[in-house]
CSV table of C-alpha atoms in Angstrom, one decimal:
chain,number,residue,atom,x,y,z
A,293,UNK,CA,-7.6,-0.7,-25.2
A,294,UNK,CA,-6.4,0.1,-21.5
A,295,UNK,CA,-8.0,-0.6,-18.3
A,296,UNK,CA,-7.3,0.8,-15.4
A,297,UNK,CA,-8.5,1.6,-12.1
A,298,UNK,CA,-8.8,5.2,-10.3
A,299,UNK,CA,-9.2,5.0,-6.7
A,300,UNK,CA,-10.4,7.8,-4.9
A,301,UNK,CA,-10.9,9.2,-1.4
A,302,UNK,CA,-7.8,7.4,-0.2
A,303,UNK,CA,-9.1,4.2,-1.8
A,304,UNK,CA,-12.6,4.5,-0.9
A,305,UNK,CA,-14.0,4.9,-4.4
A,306,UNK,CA,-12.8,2.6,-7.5
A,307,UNK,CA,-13.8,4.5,-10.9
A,308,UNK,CA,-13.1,1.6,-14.1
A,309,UNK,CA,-11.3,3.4,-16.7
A,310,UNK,CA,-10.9,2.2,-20.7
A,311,UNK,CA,-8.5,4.3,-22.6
A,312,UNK,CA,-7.6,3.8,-26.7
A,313,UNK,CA,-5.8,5.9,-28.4
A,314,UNK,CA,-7.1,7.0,-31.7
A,315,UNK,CA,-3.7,9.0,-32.4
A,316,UNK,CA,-1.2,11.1,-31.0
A,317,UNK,CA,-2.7,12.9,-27.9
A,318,UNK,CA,-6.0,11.6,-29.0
A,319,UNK,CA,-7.8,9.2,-26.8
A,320,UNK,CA,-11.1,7.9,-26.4
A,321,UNK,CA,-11.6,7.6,-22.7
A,322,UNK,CA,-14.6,5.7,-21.0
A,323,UNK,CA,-16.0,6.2,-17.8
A,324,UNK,CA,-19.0,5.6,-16.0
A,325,UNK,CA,-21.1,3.8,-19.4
A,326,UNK,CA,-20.2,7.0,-21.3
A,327,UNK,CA,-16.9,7.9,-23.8
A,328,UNK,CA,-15.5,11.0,-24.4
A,329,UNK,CA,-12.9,12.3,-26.6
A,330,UNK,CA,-9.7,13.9,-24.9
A,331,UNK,CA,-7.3,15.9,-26.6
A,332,UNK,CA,-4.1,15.9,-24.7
A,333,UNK,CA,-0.7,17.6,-24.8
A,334,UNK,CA,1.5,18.0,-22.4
A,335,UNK,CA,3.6,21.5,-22.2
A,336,UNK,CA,6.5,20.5,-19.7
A,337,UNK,CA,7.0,18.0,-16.5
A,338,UNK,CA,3.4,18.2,-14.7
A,339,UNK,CA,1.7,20.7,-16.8
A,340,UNK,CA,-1.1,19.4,-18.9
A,341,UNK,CA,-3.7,21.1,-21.6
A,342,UNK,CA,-6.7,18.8,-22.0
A,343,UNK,CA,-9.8,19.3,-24.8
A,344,UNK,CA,-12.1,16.8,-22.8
A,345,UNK,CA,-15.2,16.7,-25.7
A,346,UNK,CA,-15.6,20.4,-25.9
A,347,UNK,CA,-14.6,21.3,-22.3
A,348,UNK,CA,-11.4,22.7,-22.0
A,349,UNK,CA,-8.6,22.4,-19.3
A,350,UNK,CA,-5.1,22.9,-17.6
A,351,UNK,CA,-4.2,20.2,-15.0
A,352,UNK,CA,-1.0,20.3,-13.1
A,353,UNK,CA,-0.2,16.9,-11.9
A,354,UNK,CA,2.4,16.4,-8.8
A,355,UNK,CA,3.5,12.3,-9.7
A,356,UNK,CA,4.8,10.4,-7.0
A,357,UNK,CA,5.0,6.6,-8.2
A,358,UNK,CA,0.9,5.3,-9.2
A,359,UNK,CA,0.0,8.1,-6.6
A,360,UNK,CA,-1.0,11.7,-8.3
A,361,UNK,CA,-2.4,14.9,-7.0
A,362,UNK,CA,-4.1,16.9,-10.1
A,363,UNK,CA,-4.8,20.3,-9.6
A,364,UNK,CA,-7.7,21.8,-11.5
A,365,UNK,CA,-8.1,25.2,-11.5
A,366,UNK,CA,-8.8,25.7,-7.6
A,367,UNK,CA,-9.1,22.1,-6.7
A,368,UNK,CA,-7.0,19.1,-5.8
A,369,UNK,CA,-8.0,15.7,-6.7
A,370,UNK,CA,-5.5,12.8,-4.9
A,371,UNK,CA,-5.7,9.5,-7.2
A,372,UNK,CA,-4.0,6.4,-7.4
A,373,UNK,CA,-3.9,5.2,-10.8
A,374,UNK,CA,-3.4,1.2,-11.2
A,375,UNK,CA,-3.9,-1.6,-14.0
A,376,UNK,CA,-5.5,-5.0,-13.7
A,377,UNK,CA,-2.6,-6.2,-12.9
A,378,UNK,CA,-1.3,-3.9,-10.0
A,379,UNK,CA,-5.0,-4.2,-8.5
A,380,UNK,CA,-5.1,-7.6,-8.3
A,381,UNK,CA,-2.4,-7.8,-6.5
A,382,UNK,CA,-3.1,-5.3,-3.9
A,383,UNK,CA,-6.5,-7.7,-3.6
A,384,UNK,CA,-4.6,-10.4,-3.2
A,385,UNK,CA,-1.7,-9.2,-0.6
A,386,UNK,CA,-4.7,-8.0,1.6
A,387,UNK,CA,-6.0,-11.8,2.0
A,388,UNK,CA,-3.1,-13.4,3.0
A,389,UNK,CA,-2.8,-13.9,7.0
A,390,UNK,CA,-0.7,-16.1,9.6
A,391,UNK,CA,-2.9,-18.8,10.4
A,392,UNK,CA,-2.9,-20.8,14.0
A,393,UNK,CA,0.4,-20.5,16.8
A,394,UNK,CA,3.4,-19.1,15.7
A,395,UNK,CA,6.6,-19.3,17.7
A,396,UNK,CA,9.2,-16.4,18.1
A,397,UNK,CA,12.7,-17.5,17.8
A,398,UNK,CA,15.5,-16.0,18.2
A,399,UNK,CA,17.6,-15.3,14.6
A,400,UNK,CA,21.0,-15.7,16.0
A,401,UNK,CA,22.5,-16.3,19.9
A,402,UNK,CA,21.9,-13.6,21.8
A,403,UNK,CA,20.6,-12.3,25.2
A,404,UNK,CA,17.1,-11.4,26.0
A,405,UNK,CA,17.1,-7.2,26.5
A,406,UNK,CA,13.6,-6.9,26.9
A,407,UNK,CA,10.3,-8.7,27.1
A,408,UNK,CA,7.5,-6.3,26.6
A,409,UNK,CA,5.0,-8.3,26.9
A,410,UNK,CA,3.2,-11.5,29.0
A,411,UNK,CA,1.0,-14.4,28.7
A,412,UNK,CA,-2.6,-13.3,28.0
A,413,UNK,CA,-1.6,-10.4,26.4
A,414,UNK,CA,-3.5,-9.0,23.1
A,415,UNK,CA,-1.1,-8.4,20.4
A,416,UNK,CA,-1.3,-6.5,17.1
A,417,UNK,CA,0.4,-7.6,14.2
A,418,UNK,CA,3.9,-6.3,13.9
A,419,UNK,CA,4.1,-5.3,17.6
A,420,UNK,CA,7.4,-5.3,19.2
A,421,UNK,CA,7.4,-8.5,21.5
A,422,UNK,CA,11.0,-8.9,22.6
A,423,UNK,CA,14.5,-7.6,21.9
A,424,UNK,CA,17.2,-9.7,21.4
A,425,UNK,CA,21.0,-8.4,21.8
A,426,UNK,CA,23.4,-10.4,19.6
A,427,UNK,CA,26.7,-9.0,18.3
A,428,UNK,CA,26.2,-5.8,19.8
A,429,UNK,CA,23.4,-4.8,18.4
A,430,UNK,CA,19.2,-5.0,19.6
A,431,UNK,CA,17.1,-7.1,17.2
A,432,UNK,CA,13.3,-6.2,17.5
A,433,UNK,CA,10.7,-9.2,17.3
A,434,UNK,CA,7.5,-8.3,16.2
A,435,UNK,CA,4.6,-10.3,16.7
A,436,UNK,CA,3.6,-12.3,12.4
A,437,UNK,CA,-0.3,-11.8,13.3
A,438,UNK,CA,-3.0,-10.2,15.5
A,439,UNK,CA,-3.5,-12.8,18.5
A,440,UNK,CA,-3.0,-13.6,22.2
A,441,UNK,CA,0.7,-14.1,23.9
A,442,UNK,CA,0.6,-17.9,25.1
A,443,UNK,CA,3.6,-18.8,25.6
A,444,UNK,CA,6.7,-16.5,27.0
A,445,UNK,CA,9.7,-18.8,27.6
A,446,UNK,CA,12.4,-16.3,28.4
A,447,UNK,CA,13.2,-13.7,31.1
A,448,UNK,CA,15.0,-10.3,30.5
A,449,UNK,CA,18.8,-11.2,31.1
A,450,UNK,CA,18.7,-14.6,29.5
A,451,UNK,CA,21.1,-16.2,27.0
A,452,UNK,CA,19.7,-18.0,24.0
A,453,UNK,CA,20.5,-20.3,21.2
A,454,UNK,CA,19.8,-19.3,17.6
A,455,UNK,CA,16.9,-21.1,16.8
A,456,UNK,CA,15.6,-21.2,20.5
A,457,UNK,CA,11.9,-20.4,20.7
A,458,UNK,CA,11.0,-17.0,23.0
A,459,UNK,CA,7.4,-17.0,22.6
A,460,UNK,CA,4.6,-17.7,20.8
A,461,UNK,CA,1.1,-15.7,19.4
A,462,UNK,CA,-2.1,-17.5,18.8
């Protein structure tokens, strides 16, 4: 038996999903409390004919990674299909956050192109703070977490050690 989770409207809706199959494109599929036999065989890349318990159907199915778009008859249904495994860790990669100050420094020596923003200001996670020019080329810094700017230590124009610390977000 298979689990797996449907999510629907863009990830609004979660529908549980057990699949066994019973034997070649034969599957018993539950959903919602109640099973139902589907008959499955696929005619080329995208094209399906389902038998779902006496209900019959063509779904054409446009697969990009867990995302799919199934098209029946004059309707398009988008769905992300994931295991246990793949949900989990969605779950879990949504609760991790920077906690407490964090200090911007600067990945190699450099100069300070610009500084976009100043003490007090509201910052969004992985908004462009400062640019850093080293070796020719313009390094943006984005801020690790939502927060406040408390500390800017540099000024457009100014040299810096690798290492040095620019700025920091609480």
């Amino acid at each position: 038996m298979s689990r797996f989770v449907a999510l629907l409207d863009g990830g609004r809706r979660e529908e549980q999903i057990e699949v066994r199959q019973t034997a070649p494109g034969l599957f018993e599929v539950r959903l919602r409390g109640r099973v139902h036999v589907v008959d499955a065989f696929r005619h080329d890349y995208g094209t399906l004919s389902l038998i779902v318990d006496t209900a019959s159907y063509t779904a054409m199915l446009d697969e990009r990674d867990s995302h799919v778009r199934v098209r029946v008859r004059d309707s398009v249904y988008p769905i992300e299909i994931l295991d246990e495994k793949k949900l989990r860790m969605r779950r879990a990669a949504g609760r991790f956050t920077v906690e407490g100050r964090q200090a911007l420094t600067a990945p190699m020596p450099g100069r300070i192109a610009k500084v976009r923003v100043k003490v007090g200001d509201a910052v969004r996670e992985g908004q462009a703070l400062l640019v850093v020019e080293a070796m020719k080329m313009e390094n943006e810094l984005r801020s690790p977490k939502d927060g406040k700017v408390v500390e800017v230590l540099v000024t457009e124009g100014q040299a810096v050690e690798g290492n040095a610390k620019l700025c920091v977000v609480e």
